[in-house]
Amino acid sequence: MTINYYQNHAQRFFADTINVDMASLYAPFIAHLPPGARVLDAGCGSGRDARAFAEMGYQVEAFDASSEMVRLATQHSGLAVKQMTFSDVDATDRYDGIWCCASLLHVEAHALPQAMRTLAQALKPGGIWYVSFKYGEQEREKEGRHFSDFTESTLTALVNGLANVQVASMWTTQDKRPDRDETWLNALLRKV
């Protein structure tokens, strides 16, 4: 269902998100990355962030579940964006950083632990992982998309279920898009 939303609304979503200034969210993530780090943009949407990280000199790999978003992200980022889902990630200890900006929130709550274990396996020990969710404690459908919302306590509980991942920091922000009034929960996770 969520994939169908992005297939059918890819151009509008791209236009609505491509020019959002994400510098304040990049800063705490890249502060933990070594020069030339390998970064995975998991659920890359428009390719905005993948392109930004590539322009910063990182080795970026990116994927999205929607073929139409993959087409637009490839075009925008210049990267060979793959069409796949979180469950298709099969790397082990490959990435210095994983970026999940507003992507894991579309995974149903019952499937999130497995999706996160798969991503954690792909992260190198000591690696950093950014995640963001809409703030709340519900699982809901809105305009053809699924959302799993989290608070500090519910996200901490989810992360505590991962054997080798810890919360490094957690903070809330307001939506960066000028027409939105939503609170987001952001977290940096570290693989130990």
PDB file of C-alpha atoms in Angstrom:
ATOM      1  CA  MET A   1       0.000   0.000   0.000  1.00  0.00           C
ATOM      2  CA  THR A   2       2.709   2.523   1.007  1.00  0.00           C
ATOM      3  CA  ILE A   3       4.782   1.563  -2.043  1.00  0.00           C
ATOM      4  CA  ASN A   4       1.737   2.198  -4.247  1.00  0.00           C
ATOM      5  CA  TYR A   5       1.423   5.672  -2.717  1.00  0.00           C
ATOM      6  CA  TYR A   6       4.984   6.514  -3.717  1.00  0.00           C
ATOM      7  CA  GLN A   7       4.551   4.960  -7.151  1.00  0.00           C
ATOM      8  CA  ASN A   8       1.498   7.128  -7.791  1.00  0.00           C
ATOM      9  CA  HIS A   9       2.704  10.332  -6.094  1.00  0.00           C
ATOM     10  CA  ALA A  10       6.453  10.165  -6.745  1.00  0.00           C
ATOM     11  CA  GLN A  11       6.702  13.436  -8.667  1.00  0.00           C
ATOM     12  CA  ARG A  12       4.747  15.390  -6.065  1.00  0.00           C
ATOM     13  CA  PHE A  13       6.702  13.847  -3.173  1.00  0.00           C
ATOM     14  CA  PHE A  14       9.958  14.605  -4.982  1.00  0.00           C
ATOM     15  CA  ALA A  15       8.945  18.237  -5.524  1.00  0.00           C
ATOM     16  CA  ASP A  16       7.792  18.621  -1.904  1.00  0.00           C
ATOM     17  CA  THR A  17      10.983  17.238  -0.342  1.00  0.00           C
ATOM     18  CA  ILE A  18      13.898  17.816  -2.701  1.00  0.00           C
ATOM     19  CA  ASN A  19      14.767  21.343  -1.544  1.00  0.00           C
ATOM     20  CA  VAL A  20      14.262  20.873   2.199  1.00  0.00           C
ATOM     21  CA  ASP A  21      17.352  22.068   4.106  1.00  0.00           C
ATOM     22  CA  MET A  22      18.553  19.065   6.087  1.00  0.00           C
ATOM     23  CA  ALA A  23      21.931  20.475   7.208  1.00  0.00           C
ATOM     24  CA  SER A  24      20.943  20.538  10.891  1.00  0.00           C
ATOM     25  CA  LEU A  25      20.126  16.811  10.729  1.00  0.00           C
ATOM     26  CA  TYR A  26      23.208  15.896   8.698  1.00  0.00           C
ATOM     27  CA  ALA A  27      25.582  17.561  11.188  1.00  0.00           C
ATOM     28  CA  PRO A  28      25.229  15.163  14.158  1.00  0.00           C
ATOM     29  CA  PHE A  29      25.363  12.139  11.812  1.00  0.00           C
ATOM     30  CA  ILE A  30      28.431  13.127   9.816  1.00  0.00           C
ATOM     31  CA  ALA A  31      30.256  14.159  13.018  1.00  0.00           C
ATOM     32  CA  HIS A  32      30.622  10.392  13.665  1.00  0.00           C
ATOM     33  CA  LEU A  33      31.759   9.412  10.151  1.00  0.00           C
ATOM     34  CA  PRO A  34      35.393   8.966   9.131  1.00  0.00           C
ATOM     35  CA  PRO A  35      36.547  10.686   5.912  1.00  0.00           C
ATOM     36  CA  GLY A  36      35.409   8.759   2.837  1.00  0.00           C
ATOM     37  CA  ALA A  37      32.987   6.662   4.912  1.00  0.00           C
ATOM     38  CA  ARG A  38      30.661   4.186   3.244  1.00  0.00           C
ATOM     39  CA  VAL A  39      27.074   5.321   3.850  1.00  0.00           C
ATOM     40  CA  LEU A  40      23.810   3.528   3.088  1.00  0.00           C
ATOM     41  CA  ASP A  41      20.757   5.729   2.469  1.00  0.00           C
ATOM     42  CA  ALA A  42      18.064   3.168   3.264  1.00  0.00           C
ATOM     43  CA  GLY A  43      14.707   4.234   1.847  1.00  0.00           C
ATOM     44  CA  CYS A  44      16.233   7.201   0.040  1.00  0.00           C
ATOM     45  CA  GLY A  45      13.056   8.708  -1.415  1.00  0.00           C
ATOM     46  CA  SER A  46      14.025  11.581  -3.721  1.00  0.00           C
ATOM     47  CA  GLY A  47      17.771  10.947  -3.407  1.00  0.00           C
ATOM     48  CA  ARG A  48      18.240  14.353  -1.771  1.00  0.00           C
ATOM     49  CA  ASP A  49      20.272  13.020   1.155  1.00  0.00           C
ATOM     50  CA  ALA A  50      22.210  10.447  -0.875  1.00  0.00           C
ATOM     51  CA  ARG A  51      23.324  13.235  -3.201  1.00  0.00           C
ATOM     52  CA  ALA A  52      24.275  15.494  -0.274  1.00  0.00           C
ATOM     53  CA  PHE A  53      26.414  12.768   1.313  1.00  0.00           C
ATOM     54  CA  ALA A  54      28.078  11.960  -2.022  1.00  0.00           C
ATOM     55  CA  GLU A  55      28.886  15.658  -2.486  1.00  0.00           C
ATOM     56  CA  MET A  56      30.508  15.594   0.985  1.00  0.00           C
ATOM     57  CA  GLY A  57      32.904  12.923  -0.273  1.00  0.00           C
ATOM     58  CA  TYR A  58      31.285   9.811   1.201  1.00  0.00           C
ATOM     59  CA  GLN A  59      30.860   6.517  -0.684  1.00  0.00           C
ATOM     60  CA  VAL A  60      27.089   6.328  -0.908  1.00  0.00           C
ATOM     61  CA  GLU A  61      24.802   3.439  -1.710  1.00  0.00           C
ATOM     62  CA  ALA A  62      21.062   4.036  -1.777  1.00  0.00           C
ATOM     63  CA  PHE A  63      17.840   2.129  -2.254  1.00  0.00           C
ATOM     64  CA  ASP A  64      14.095   2.649  -2.202  1.00  0.00           C
ATOM     65  CA  ALA A  65      11.161   0.244  -2.491  1.00  0.00           C
ATOM     66  CA  SER A  66       9.323   2.279  -5.146  1.00  0.00           C
ATOM     67  CA  SER A  67      10.607   1.914  -8.724  1.00  0.00           C
ATOM     68  CA  GLU A  68       9.375   5.418  -9.535  1.00  0.00           C
ATOM     69  CA  MET A  69      11.249   6.917  -6.562  1.00  0.00           C
ATOM     70  CA  VAL A  70      14.338   4.913  -7.607  1.00  0.00           C
ATOM     71  CA  ARG A  71      14.116   6.464 -11.083  1.00  0.00           C
ATOM     72  CA  LEU A  72      13.837  10.004  -9.701  1.00  0.00           C
ATOM     73  CA  ALA A  73      16.529   9.429  -7.043  1.00  0.00           C
ATOM     74  CA  THR A  74      18.941   8.015  -9.625  1.00  0.00           C
ATOM     75  CA  GLN A  75      18.304  10.990 -11.875  1.00  0.00           C
ATOM     76  CA  HIS A  76      18.762  13.506  -9.053  1.00  0.00           C
ATOM     77  CA  SER A  77      21.705  11.929  -7.225  1.00  0.00           C
ATOM     78  CA  GLY A  78      23.680  10.517 -10.141  1.00  0.00           C
ATOM     79  CA  LEU A  79      24.030   7.312  -8.115  1.00  0.00           C
ATOM     80  CA  ALA A  80      22.981   3.811  -9.123  1.00  0.00           C
ATOM     81  CA  VAL A  81      20.032   3.674  -6.720  1.00  0.00           C
ATOM     82  CA  LYS A  82      18.663   0.155  -6.262  1.00  0.00           C
ATOM     83  CA  GLN A  83      15.049  -0.915  -5.961  1.00  0.00           C
ATOM     84  CA  MET A  84      14.788  -3.037  -2.827  1.00  0.00           C
ATOM     85  CA  THR A  85      13.306  -3.154   0.668  1.00  0.00           C
ATOM     86  CA  PHE A  86      14.903  -3.322   4.103  1.00  0.00           C
ATOM     87  CA  SER A  87      14.516  -7.110   4.093  1.00  0.00           C
ATOM     88  CA  ASP A  88      16.611  -7.295   0.901  1.00  0.00           C
ATOM     89  CA  VAL A  89      19.696  -5.862   2.642  1.00  0.00           C
ATOM     90  CA  ASP A  90      22.151  -8.746   2.940  1.00  0.00           C
ATOM     91  CA  ALA A  91      25.436  -7.024   3.831  1.00  0.00           C
ATOM     92  CA  THR A  92      27.433  -7.695   6.986  1.00  0.00           C
ATOM     93  CA  ASP A  93      29.663  -5.051   8.628  1.00  0.00           C
ATOM     94  CA  ARG A  94      29.732  -3.034   5.374  1.00  0.00           C
ATOM     95  CA  TYR A  95      28.672   0.520   6.280  1.00  0.00           C
ATOM     96  CA  ASP A  96      30.252   3.163   8.500  1.00  0.00           C
ATOM     97  CA  GLY A  97      26.882   4.919   8.594  1.00  0.00           C
ATOM     98  CA  ILE A  98      23.265   4.124   7.770  1.00  0.00           C
ATOM     99  CA  TRP A  99      20.763   6.919   7.121  1.00  0.00           C
ATOM    100  CA  CYS A 100      17.057   6.093   7.599  1.00  0.00           C
ATOM    101  CA  CYS A 101      15.394   9.472   7.290  1.00  0.00           C
ATOM    102  CA  ALA A 102      11.603   9.059   7.429  1.00  0.00           C
ATOM    103  CA  SER A 103      11.837   5.568   5.960  1.00  0.00           C
ATOM    104  CA  LEU A 104      11.571   2.970   8.739  1.00  0.00           C
ATOM    105  CA  LEU A 105       8.397   4.732   9.890  1.00  0.00           C
ATOM    106  CA  HIS A 106       6.573   3.016   7.005  1.00  0.00           C
ATOM    107  CA  VAL A 107       7.387  -0.479   8.318  1.00  0.00           C
ATOM    108  CA  GLU A 108       4.578  -2.107  10.305  1.00  0.00           C
ATOM    109  CA  ALA A 109       5.426  -2.283  14.010  1.00  0.00           C
ATOM    110  CA  HIS A 110       5.467  -6.111  14.088  1.00  0.00           C
ATOM    111  CA  ALA A 111       8.061  -6.153  11.256  1.00  0.00           C
ATOM    112  CA  LEU A 112      10.296  -3.377  12.587  1.00  0.00           C
ATOM    113  CA  PRO A 113      12.496  -5.531  14.869  1.00  0.00           C
ATOM    114  CA  GLN A 114      13.496  -7.791  11.958  1.00  0.00           C
ATOM    115  CA  ALA A 115      14.070  -4.846   9.599  1.00  0.00           C
ATOM    116  CA  MET A 116      16.272  -3.211  12.206  1.00  0.00           C
ATOM    117  CA  ARG A 117      18.229  -6.424  12.887  1.00  0.00           C
ATOM    118  CA  THR A 118      18.916  -6.689   9.151  1.00  0.00           C
ATOM    119  CA  LEU A 119      20.185  -3.100   8.999  1.00  0.00           C
ATOM    120  CA  ALA A 120      22.201  -3.511  12.208  1.00  0.00           C
ATOM    121  CA  GLN A 121      23.965  -6.492  10.657  1.00  0.00           C
ATOM    122  CA  ALA A 122      24.988  -4.308   7.691  1.00  0.00           C
ATOM    123  CA  LEU A 123      26.511  -1.639   9.960  1.00  0.00           C
ATOM    124  CA  LYS A 124      30.170  -1.940  10.929  1.00  0.00           C
ATOM    125  CA  PRO A 125      30.975  -2.235  14.648  1.00  0.00           C
ATOM    126  CA  GLY A 126      31.303   1.331  15.906  1.00  0.00           C
ATOM    127  CA  GLY A 127      29.158   2.562  13.028  1.00  0.00           C
ATOM    128  CA  ILE A 128      26.501   5.256  13.367  1.00  0.00           C
ATOM    129  CA  TRP A 129      22.849   4.961  12.307  1.00  0.00           C
ATOM    130  CA  TYR A 130      20.334   7.795  11.988  1.00  0.00           C
ATOM    131  CA  VAL A 131      16.603   7.071  12.246  1.00  0.00           C
ATOM    132  CA  SER A 132      13.574   9.348  12.343  1.00  0.00           C
ATOM    133  CA  PHE A 133       9.923   8.718  13.101  1.00  0.00           C
ATOM    134  CA  LYS A 134       6.878  10.903  13.515  1.00  0.00           C
ATOM    135  CA  TYR A 135       6.327  11.557  17.197  1.00  0.00           C
ATOM    136  CA  GLY A 136       3.572   9.550  18.843  1.00  0.00           C
ATOM    137  CA  GLU A 137       2.561   6.109  20.053  1.00  0.00           C
ATOM    138  CA  GLN A 138       0.271   4.825  17.362  1.00  0.00           C
ATOM    139  CA  GLU A 139       0.346   2.713  14.263  1.00  0.00           C
ATOM    140  CA  ARG A 140      -1.867   4.248  11.606  1.00  0.00           C
ATOM    141  CA  GLU A 141      -2.755   4.618   7.960  1.00  0.00           C
ATOM    142  CA  LYS A 142      -2.911   8.095   6.478  1.00  0.00           C
ATOM    143  CA  GLU A 143      -3.609   8.973   2.848  1.00  0.00           C
ATOM    144  CA  GLY A 144      -2.559   5.549   1.614  1.00  0.00           C
ATOM    145  CA  ARG A 145       0.611   5.268   3.702  1.00  0.00           C
ATOM    146  CA  HIS A 146       1.388   3.237   6.805  1.00  0.00           C
ATOM    147  CA  PHE A 147       3.048   4.968   9.775  1.00  0.00           C
ATOM    148  CA  SER A 148       4.571   3.558  12.955  1.00  0.00           C
ATOM    149  CA  ASP A 149       5.024   6.475  15.365  1.00  0.00           C
ATOM    150  CA  PHE A 150       7.445   6.490  18.289  1.00  0.00           C
ATOM    151  CA  THR A 151       8.281   8.387  21.467  1.00  0.00           C
ATOM    152  CA  GLU A 152      11.587   8.337  23.325  1.00  0.00           C
ATOM    153  CA  SER A 153      10.467   5.440  25.525  1.00  0.00           C
ATOM    154  CA  THR A 154       8.969   3.288  22.765  1.00  0.00           C
ATOM    155  CA  LEU A 155      11.983   3.780  20.467  1.00  0.00           C
ATOM    156  CA  THR A 156      14.375   3.001  23.329  1.00  0.00           C
ATOM    157  CA  ALA A 157      12.449  -0.223  23.974  1.00  0.00           C
ATOM    158  CA  LEU A 158      12.688  -1.165  20.288  1.00  0.00           C
ATOM    159  CA  VAL A 159      16.440  -0.502  20.185  1.00  0.00           C
ATOM    160  CA  ASN A 160      16.974  -2.384  23.463  1.00  0.00           C
ATOM    161  CA  GLY A 161      15.666  -5.452  21.639  1.00  0.00           C
ATOM    162  CA  LEU A 162      18.676  -5.321  19.299  1.00  0.00           C
ATOM    163  CA  ALA A 163      21.622  -7.262  20.690  1.00  0.00           C
ATOM    164  CA  ASN A 164      24.424  -4.965  19.571  1.00  0.00           C
ATOM    165  CA  VAL A 165      22.898  -1.502  19.111  1.00  0.00           C
ATOM    166  CA  GLN A 166      22.616   1.342  21.621  1.00  0.00           C
ATOM    167  CA  VAL A 167      20.971   4.755  21.542  1.00  0.00           C
ATOM    168  CA  ALA A 168      23.732   7.388  21.303  1.00  0.00           C
ATOM    169  CA  SER A 169      21.373  10.383  21.312  1.00  0.00           C
ATOM    170  CA  MET A 170      17.733  11.247  20.778  1.00  0.00           C
ATOM    171  CA  TRP A 171      16.016  14.570  20.100  1.00  0.00           C
ATOM    172  CA  THR A 172      12.856  16.050  18.625  1.00  0.00           C
ATOM    173  CA  THR A 173      12.542  18.529  15.773  1.00  0.00           C
ATOM    174  CA  GLN A 174       9.728  20.255  13.947  1.00  0.00           C
ATOM    175  CA  ASP A 175       9.087  19.251  10.349  1.00  0.00           C
ATOM    176  CA  LYS A 176      11.534  21.020   8.026  1.00  0.00           C
ATOM    177  CA  ARG A 177       8.853  21.594   5.376  1.00  0.00           C
ATOM    178  CA  PRO A 178       7.270  25.043   5.733  1.00  0.00           C
ATOM    179  CA  ASP A 179       3.687  23.809   5.286  1.00  0.00           C
ATOM    180  CA  ARG A 180       3.945  21.093   7.958  1.00  0.00           C
ATOM    181  CA  ASP A 181       3.445  21.329  11.699  1.00  0.00           C
ATOM    182  CA  GLU A 182       4.588  17.905  12.882  1.00  0.00           C
ATOM    183  CA  THR A 183       7.057  16.793  15.517  1.00  0.00           C
ATOM    184  CA  TRP A 184       9.712  14.237  14.589  1.00  0.00           C
ATOM    185  CA  LEU A 185      11.713  11.954  16.835  1.00  0.00           C
ATOM    186  CA  ASN A 186      15.332  11.676  15.684  1.00  0.00           C
ATOM    187  CA  ALA A 187      17.932   9.268  17.034  1.00  0.00           C
ATOM    188  CA  LEU A 188      21.526   8.316  16.475  1.00  0.00           C
ATOM    189  CA  LEU A 189      22.180   4.648  17.188  1.00  0.00           C
ATOM    190  CA  ARG A 190      25.613   3.081  17.525  1.00  0.00           C
ATOM    191  CA  LYS A 191      26.603  -0.508  16.856  1.00  0.00           C
ATOM    192  CA  VAL A 192      28.827  -1.893  19.592  1.00  0.00           C
TER     193      VAL A 192
END
